[in-house]
Tab-separated table of C-alpha atoms and ligand atoms in Angstrom:
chain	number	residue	atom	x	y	z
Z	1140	UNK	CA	-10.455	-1.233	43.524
Z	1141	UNK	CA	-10.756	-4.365	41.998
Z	1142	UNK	CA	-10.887	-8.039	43.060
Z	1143	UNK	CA	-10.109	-10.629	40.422
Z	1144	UNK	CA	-11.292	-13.987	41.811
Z	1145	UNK	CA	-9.730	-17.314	40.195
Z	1146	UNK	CA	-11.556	-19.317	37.738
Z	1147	UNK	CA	-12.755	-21.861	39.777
Z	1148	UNK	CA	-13.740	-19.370	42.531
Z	1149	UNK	CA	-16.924	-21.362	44.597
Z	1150	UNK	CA	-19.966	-19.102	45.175
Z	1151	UNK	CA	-19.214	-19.080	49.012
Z	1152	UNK	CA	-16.066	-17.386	48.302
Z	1153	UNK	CA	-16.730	-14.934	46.475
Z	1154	UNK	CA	-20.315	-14.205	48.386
Z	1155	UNK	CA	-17.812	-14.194	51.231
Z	1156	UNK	CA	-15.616	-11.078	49.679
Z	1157	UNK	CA	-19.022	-9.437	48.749
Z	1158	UNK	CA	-19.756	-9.577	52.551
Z	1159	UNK	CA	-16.503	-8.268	53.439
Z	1160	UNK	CA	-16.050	-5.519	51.223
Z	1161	UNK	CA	-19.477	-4.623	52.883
Z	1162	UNK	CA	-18.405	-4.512	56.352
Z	1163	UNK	CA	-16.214	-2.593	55.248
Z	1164	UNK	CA	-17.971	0.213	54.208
Z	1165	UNK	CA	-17.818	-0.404	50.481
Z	1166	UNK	CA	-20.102	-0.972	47.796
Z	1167	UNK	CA	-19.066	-4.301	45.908
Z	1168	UNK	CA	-20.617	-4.965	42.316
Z	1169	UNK	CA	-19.982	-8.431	41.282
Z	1170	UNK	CA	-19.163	-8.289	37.708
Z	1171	UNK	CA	-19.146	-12.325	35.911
Z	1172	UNK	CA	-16.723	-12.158	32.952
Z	1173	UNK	CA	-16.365	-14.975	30.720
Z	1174	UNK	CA	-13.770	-16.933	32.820
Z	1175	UNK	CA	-13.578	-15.402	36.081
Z	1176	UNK	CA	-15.662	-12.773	38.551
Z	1177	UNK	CA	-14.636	-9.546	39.038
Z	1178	UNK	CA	-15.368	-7.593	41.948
Z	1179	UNK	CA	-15.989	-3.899	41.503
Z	1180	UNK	CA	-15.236	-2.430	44.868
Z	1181	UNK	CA	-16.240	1.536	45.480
Z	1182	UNK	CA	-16.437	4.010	48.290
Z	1183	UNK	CA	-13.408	5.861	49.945
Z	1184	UNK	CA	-11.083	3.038	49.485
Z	1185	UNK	CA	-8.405	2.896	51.883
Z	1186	UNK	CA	-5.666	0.816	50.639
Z	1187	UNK	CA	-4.818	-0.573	53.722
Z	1188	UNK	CA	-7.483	-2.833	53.133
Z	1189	UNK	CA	-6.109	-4.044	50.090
Z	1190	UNK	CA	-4.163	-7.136	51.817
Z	1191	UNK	CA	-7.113	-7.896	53.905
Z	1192	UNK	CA	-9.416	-8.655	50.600
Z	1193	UNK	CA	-6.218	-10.162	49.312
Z	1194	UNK	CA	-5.908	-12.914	51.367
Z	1195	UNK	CA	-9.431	-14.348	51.305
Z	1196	UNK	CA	-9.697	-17.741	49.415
Z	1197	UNK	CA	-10.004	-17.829	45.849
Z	1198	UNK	CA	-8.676	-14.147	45.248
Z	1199	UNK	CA	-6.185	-14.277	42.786
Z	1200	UNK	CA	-5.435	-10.495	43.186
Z	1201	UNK	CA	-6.550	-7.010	44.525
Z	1202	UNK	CA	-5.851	-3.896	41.955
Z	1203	UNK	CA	-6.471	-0.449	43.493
Z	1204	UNK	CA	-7.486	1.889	41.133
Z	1205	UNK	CA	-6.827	4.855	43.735
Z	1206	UNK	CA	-3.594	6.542	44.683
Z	1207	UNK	CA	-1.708	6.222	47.575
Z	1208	UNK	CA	-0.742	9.763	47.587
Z	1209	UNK	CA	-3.537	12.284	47.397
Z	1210	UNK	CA	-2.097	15.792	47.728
Z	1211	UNK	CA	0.893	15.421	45.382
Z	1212	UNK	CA	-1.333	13.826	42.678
Z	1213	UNK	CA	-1.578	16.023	39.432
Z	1214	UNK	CA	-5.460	15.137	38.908
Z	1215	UNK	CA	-5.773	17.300	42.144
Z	1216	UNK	CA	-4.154	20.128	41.186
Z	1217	UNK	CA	-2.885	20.690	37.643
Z	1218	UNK	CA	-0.773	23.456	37.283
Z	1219	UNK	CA	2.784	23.233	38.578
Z	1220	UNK	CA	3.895	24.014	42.428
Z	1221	UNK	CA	6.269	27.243	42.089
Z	1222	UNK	CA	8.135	27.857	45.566
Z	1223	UNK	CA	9.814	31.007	46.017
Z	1224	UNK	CA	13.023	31.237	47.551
Z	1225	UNK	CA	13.812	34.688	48.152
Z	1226	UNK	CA	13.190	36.252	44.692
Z	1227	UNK	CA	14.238	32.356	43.062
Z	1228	UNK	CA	11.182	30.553	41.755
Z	1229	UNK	CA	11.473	26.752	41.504
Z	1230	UNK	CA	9.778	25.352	39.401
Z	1231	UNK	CA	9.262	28.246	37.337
Z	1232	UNK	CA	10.303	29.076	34.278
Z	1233	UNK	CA	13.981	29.314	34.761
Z	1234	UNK	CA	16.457	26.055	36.036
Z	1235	UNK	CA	17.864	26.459	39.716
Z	1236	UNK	CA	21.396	25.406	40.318
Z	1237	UNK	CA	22.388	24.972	43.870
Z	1238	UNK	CA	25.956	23.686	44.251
Z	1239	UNK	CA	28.194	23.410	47.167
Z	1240	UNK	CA	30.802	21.070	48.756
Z	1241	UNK	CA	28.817	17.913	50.078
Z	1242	UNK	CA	29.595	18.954	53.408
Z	1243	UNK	CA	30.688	22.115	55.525
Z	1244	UNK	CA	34.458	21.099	56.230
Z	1245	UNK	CA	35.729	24.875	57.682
Z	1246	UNK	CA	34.611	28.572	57.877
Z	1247	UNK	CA	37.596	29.295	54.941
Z	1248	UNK	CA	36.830	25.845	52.873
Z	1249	UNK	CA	32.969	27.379	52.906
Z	1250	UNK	CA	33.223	30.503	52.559
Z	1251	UNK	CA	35.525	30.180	49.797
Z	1252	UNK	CA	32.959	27.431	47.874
Z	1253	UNK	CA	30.191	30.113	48.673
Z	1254	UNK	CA	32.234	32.790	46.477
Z	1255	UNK	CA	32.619	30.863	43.724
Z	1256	UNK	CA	29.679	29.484	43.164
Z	1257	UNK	CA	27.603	33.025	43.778
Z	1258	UNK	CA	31.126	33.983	41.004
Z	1259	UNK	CA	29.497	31.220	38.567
Z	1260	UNK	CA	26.382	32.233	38.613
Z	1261	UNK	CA	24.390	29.700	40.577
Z	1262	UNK	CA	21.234	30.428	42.715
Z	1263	UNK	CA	21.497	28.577	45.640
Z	1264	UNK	CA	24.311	27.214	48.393
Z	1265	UNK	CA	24.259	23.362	49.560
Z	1266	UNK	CA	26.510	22.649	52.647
Z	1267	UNK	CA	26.152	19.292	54.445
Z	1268	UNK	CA	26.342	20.286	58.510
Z	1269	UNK	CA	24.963	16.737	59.622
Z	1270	UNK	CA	26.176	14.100	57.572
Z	1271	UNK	CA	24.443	10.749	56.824
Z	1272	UNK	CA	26.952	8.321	56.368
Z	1273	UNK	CA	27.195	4.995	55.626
Z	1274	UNK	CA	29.948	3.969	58.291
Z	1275	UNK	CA	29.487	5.086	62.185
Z	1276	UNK	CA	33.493	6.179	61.865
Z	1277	UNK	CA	33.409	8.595	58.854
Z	1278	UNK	CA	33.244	12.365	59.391
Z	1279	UNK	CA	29.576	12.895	60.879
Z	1280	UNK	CA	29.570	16.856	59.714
Z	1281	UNK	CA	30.199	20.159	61.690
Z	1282	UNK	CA	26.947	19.915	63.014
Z	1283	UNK	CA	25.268	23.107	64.426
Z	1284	UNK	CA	29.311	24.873	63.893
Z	1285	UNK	CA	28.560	23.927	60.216
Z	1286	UNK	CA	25.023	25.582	60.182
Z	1287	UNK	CA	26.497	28.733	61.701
Z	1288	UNK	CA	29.048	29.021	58.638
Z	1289	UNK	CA	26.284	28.275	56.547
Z	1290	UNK	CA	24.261	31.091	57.455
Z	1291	UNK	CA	27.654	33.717	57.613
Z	1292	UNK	CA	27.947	32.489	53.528
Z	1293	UNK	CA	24.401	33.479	53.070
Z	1294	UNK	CA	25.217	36.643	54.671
Z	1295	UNK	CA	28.336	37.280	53.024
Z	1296	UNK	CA	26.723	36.437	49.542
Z	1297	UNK	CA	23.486	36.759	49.516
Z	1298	UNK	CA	23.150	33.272	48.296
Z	1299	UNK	CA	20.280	30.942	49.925
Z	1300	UNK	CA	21.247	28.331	51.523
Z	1301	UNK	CA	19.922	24.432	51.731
Z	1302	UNK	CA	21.371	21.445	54.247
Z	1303	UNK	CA	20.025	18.117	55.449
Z	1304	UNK	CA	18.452	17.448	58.096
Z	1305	UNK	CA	19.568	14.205	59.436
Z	1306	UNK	CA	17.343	13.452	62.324
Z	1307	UNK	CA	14.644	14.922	64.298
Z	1308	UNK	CA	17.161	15.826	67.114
Z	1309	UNK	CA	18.730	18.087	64.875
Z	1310	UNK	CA	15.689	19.069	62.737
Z	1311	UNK	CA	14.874	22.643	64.673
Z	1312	UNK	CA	18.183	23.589	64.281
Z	1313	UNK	CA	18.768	22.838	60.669
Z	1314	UNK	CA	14.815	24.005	60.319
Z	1315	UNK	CA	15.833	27.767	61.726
Z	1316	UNK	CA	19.314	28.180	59.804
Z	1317	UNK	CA	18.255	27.407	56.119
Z	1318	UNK	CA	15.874	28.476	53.712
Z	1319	UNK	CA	15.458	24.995	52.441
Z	1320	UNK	CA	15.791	21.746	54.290
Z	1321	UNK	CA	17.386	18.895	52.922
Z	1322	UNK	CA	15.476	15.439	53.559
Z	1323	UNK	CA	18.221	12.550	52.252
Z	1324	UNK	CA	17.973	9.611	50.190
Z	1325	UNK	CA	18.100	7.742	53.210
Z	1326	UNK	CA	15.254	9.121	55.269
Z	1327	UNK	CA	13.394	9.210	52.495
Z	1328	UNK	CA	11.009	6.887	54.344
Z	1329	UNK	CA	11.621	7.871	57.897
Z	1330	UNK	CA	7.950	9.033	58.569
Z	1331	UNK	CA	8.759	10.446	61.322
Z	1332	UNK	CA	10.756	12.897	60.476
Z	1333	UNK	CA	8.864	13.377	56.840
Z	1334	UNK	CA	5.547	14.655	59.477
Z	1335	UNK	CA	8.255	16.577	61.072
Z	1336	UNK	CA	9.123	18.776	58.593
Z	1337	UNK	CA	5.357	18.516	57.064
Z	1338	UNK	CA	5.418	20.974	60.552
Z	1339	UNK	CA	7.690	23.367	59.147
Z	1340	UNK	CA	7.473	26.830	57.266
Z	1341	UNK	CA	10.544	25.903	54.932
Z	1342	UNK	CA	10.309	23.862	51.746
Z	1343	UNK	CA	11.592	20.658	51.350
Z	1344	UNK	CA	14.147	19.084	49.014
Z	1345	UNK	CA	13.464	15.631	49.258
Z	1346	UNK	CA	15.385	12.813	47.780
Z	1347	UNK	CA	14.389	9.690	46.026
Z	1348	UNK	CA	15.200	6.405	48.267
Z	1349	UNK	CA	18.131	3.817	46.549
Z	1350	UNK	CA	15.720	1.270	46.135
Z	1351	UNK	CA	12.283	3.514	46.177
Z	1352	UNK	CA	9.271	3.430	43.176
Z	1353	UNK	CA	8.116	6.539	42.151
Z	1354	UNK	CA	5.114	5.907	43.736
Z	1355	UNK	CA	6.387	5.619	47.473
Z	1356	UNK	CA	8.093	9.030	46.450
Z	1357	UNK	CA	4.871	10.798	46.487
Z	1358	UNK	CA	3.627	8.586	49.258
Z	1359	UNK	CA	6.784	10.221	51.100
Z	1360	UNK	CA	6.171	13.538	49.921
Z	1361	UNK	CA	2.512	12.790	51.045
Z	1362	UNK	CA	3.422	12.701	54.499
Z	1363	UNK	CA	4.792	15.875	54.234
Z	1364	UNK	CA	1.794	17.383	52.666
Z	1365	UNK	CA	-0.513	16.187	54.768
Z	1366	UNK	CA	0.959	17.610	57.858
Z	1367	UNK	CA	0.604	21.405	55.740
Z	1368	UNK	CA	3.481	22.076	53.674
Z	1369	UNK	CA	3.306	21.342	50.044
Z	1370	UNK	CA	6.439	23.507	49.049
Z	1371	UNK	CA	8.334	20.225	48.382
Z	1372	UNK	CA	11.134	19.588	45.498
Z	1373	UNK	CA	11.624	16.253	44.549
Z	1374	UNK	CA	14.780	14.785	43.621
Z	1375	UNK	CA	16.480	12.278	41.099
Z	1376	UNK	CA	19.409	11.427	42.763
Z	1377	UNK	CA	20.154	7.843	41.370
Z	1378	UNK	CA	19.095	4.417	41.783
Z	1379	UNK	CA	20.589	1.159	42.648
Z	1380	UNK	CA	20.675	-0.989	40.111
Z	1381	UNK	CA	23.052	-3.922	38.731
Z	1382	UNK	CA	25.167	-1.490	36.957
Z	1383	UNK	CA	28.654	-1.296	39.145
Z	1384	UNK	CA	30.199	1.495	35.878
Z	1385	UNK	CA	29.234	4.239	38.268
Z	1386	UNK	CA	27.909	4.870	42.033
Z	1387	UNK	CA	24.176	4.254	41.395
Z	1388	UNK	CA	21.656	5.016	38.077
Z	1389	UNK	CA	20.277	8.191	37.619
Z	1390	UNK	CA	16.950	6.826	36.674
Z	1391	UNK	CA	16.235	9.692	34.135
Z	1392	UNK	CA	13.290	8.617	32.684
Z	1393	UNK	CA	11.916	9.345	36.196
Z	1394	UNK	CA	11.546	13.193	35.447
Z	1395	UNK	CA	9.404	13.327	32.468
Z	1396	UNK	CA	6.981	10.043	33.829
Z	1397	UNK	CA	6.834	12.194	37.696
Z	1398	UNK	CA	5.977	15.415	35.397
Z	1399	UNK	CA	2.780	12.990	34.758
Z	1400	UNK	CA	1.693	12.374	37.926
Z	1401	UNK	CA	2.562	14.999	40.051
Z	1402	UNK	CA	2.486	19.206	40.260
Z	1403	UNK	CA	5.769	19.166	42.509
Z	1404	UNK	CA	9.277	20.764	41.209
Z	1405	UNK	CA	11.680	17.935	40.399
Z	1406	UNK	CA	15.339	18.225	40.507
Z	1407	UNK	CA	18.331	16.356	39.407
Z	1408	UNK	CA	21.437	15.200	41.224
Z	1409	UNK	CA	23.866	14.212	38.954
Z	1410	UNK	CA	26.724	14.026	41.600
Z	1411	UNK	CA	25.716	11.449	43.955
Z	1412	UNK	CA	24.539	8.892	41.023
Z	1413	UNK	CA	27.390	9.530	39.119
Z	1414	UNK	CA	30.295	9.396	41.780
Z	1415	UNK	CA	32.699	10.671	39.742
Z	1416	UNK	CA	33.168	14.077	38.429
Z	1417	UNK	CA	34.045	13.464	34.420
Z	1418	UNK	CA	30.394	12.165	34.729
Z	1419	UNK	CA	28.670	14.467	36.469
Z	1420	UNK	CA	28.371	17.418	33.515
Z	1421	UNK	CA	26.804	15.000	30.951
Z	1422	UNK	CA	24.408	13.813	33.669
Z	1423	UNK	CA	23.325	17.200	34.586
Z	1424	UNK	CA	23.050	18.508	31.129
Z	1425	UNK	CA	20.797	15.393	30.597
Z	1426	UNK	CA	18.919	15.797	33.823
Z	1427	UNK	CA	17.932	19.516	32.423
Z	1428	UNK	CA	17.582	17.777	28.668
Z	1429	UNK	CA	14.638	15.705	30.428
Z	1430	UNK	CA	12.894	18.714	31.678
Z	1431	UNK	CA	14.374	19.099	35.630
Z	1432	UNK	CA	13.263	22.136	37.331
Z	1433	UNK	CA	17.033	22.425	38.344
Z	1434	UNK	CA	19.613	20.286	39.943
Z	1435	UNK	CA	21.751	20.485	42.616
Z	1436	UNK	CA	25.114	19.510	42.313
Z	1437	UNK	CA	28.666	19.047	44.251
Z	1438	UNK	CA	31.767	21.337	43.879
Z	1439	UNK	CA	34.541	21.991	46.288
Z	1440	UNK	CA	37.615	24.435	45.132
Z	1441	UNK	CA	39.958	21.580	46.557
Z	1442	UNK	CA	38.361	18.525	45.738
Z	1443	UNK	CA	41.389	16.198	46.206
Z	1444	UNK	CA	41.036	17.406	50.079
Z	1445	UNK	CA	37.378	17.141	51.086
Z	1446	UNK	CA	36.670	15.253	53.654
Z	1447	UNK	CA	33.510	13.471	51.813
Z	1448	UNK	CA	32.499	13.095	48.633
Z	1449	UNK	CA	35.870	14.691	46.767
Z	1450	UNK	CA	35.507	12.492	44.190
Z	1451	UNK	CA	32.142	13.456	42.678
Z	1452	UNK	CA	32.714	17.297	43.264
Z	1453	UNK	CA	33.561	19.522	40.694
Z	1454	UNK	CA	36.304	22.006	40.870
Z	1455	UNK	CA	35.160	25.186	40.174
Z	1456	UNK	CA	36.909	25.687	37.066
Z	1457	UNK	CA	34.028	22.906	35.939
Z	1458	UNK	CA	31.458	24.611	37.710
Z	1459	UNK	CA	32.219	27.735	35.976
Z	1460	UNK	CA	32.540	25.852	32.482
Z	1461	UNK	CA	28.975	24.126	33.115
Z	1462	UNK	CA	27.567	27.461	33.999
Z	1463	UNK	CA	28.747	29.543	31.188
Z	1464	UNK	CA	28.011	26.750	28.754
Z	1465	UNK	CA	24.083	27.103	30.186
Z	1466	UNK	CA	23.973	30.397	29.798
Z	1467	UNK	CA	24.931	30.240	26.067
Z	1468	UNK	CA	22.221	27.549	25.180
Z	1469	UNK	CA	19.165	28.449	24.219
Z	1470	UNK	CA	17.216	26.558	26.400
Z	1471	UNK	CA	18.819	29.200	29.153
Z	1472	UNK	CA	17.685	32.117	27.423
Z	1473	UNK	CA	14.601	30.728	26.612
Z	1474	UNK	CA	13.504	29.056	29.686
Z	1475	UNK	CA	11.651	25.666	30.545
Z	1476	UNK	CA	9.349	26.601	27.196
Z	1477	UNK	CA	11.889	25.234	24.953
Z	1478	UNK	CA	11.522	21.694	24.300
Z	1479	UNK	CA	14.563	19.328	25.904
Z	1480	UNK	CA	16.877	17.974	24.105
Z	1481	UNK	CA	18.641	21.463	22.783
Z	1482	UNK	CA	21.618	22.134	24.988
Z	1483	UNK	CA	24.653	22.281	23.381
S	1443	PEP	C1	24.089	14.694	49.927
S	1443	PEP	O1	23.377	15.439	49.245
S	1443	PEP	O2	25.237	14.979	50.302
S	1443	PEP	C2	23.592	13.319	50.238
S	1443	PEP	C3	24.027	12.646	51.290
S	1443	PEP	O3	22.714	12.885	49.322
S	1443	PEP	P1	21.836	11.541	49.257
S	1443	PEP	O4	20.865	11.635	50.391
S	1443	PEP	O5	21.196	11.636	47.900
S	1443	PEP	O6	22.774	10.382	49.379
S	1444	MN	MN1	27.524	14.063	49.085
């Protein structure tokens, strides 16, 4: 890292950051500049440090150079992370849809979303059985009732299936019913239960935090990867930002700058940023136009009766539209190797 040190900086301060540094563990090169010193600070930097050196007089400000995350980092590993679901690759060559009501209402309301979207053509089932919400008194989710009609849809279609894990009360349950767990936008920095499922043998589909950097993504997914399992997705699920026009930003531009620092499959959820469902197809055709591994996406066959999220769900009739439409494009036939920006 790097210490800049004011312009009028004494001596004894900065001899005082030298000694520091040292105790430390580091090596510190003082480098004089034409108006200011700059401290050249080496070794296995931990950035926890990086508020300690910041507060010492005359310090004007600490820049680490390294990386919070480690593991996720594309300088460690450059080719892409493909996880295999079953015989699906994500991150492969191919875009993964998984679609599914937001959460698991009833065995026929389920069973009959499972149908159509295996009927449409999509790779993968999402079902909500614990439900974060944002009031105490909203419909909490089925709970371990939803996971078991969960897992009768996978066996009925043959479809795998994916649901949040809310907690780490209800993580070995979710953890033994689905082939991929769900960790939400809003436990996207609960650490706890990030080393939790770090622990597990599933992959991961973790969500981008309302207000999180893409940086403190990876530091997320870090935690995850550093208790073993690096067969994490990441996810683009909107923003919060001043806009009120719809329920948060998809922060597209996040895909293409996350393809540059990290070897991780990233996803798009046009649903939940859009909160609407006119607006979800142009968001997910631009969420693949920006080179998503896949997205995952809402759809109920009764969307003016689900319980959550009805508004931002597709009927199927969309679904199928959005599907067939894919499969015509070229990009479809063709794969990820196509450049984005051809979907018609
Ligand atoms: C969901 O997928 O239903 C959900 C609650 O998503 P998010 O965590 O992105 O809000
Ligand atoms: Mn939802």
């Amino acid at each position: 890292m790097l210490v800049v040190m004011y312009n009028d900086a004494s001596e004894k301060q900065i001899e005082r950051v030298l000694e520091i540094s040292e105790d430390l563990g580091y090596t510190a090169i003082p480098n004089p500049g034409a108006r200011r010193m700059v401290i050249n600070i080496t070794g296995d930097v931990d950035l926890s440090n990086v508020s300690r050196l910041e507060g010492l007089a005359g310090v004007m400000k600490v820049i680490p150079v390294s990386k919070a995350y480690r593991l996720a980092d594309i300088e460690v590993k450059s080719e892409p992370t493909v996880i295999e679901v079953g015989d699906i690759e994500i991150g492969g060559k191919k875009p993964v849809i998984i679609a599914g009501p937001c959460s698991v209402e009833s065995y026929d309301q389920l069973l009959e979303t499972a149908v159509a979207v295996k009927d449409c053509g999509c790779d993968i089932l999402r079902g909500g059985a614990f439900k974060p919400r944002t009031s105490p008194y909203s419909f909490q989710g089925l709970g371990v009732e939803g996971l078991r009609i969960l897992k009768d849809a996978r066996q009925k279609t043959g479809l795998p299936i994916i649901s949040e894990a809310v907690d780490i009360e209800s993580f070995p349950a979710v953890e033994d019913a689905v082939d991929i767990i769900q960790i939400g936008a809003r436990n996207m920095q609960n650490y706890s239960l990030l080393k939790r499922a770090g622990r597990s043998l599933k992959p991961v589909l973790l969500k981008r935090g309302i207000s999180a950097t893409l940086s403190e993504l990876l530091s997320a997914a870090e935690y995850i990867m550093a208790e073993g399992n690096s067969n994490i997705i990441l996810c683009e699920r909107g923003i919060r930002t001043q806009n009120n026009h719809t329920r948060f930003t998809l922060d597209l531009s996040s895909i293409p700058v996350l393809r540059s620092m990290t070897h991780l499959p990233l996803f798009v959820d046009p649903s939940h940023a859009a909160g609407k469902r006119d607006i979800v197809i142009p968001l997910a055709r631009a969420g693949l136009a920006v080179g998503s591994d896949g997205l995952i996406i809402e759809a109920h066959p009764r969307p003016d009766e689900a319980l959550v999220d009805g508004s931002q769900s597709l009927t199927v009739e969309m679904l199928h539209d959005f599907m067939e439409s894919c499969r015509n494009s070229g990009y479809w036939q063709n794969g990820l190797e196509v450049k984005p920006g051809v979907i018609s």
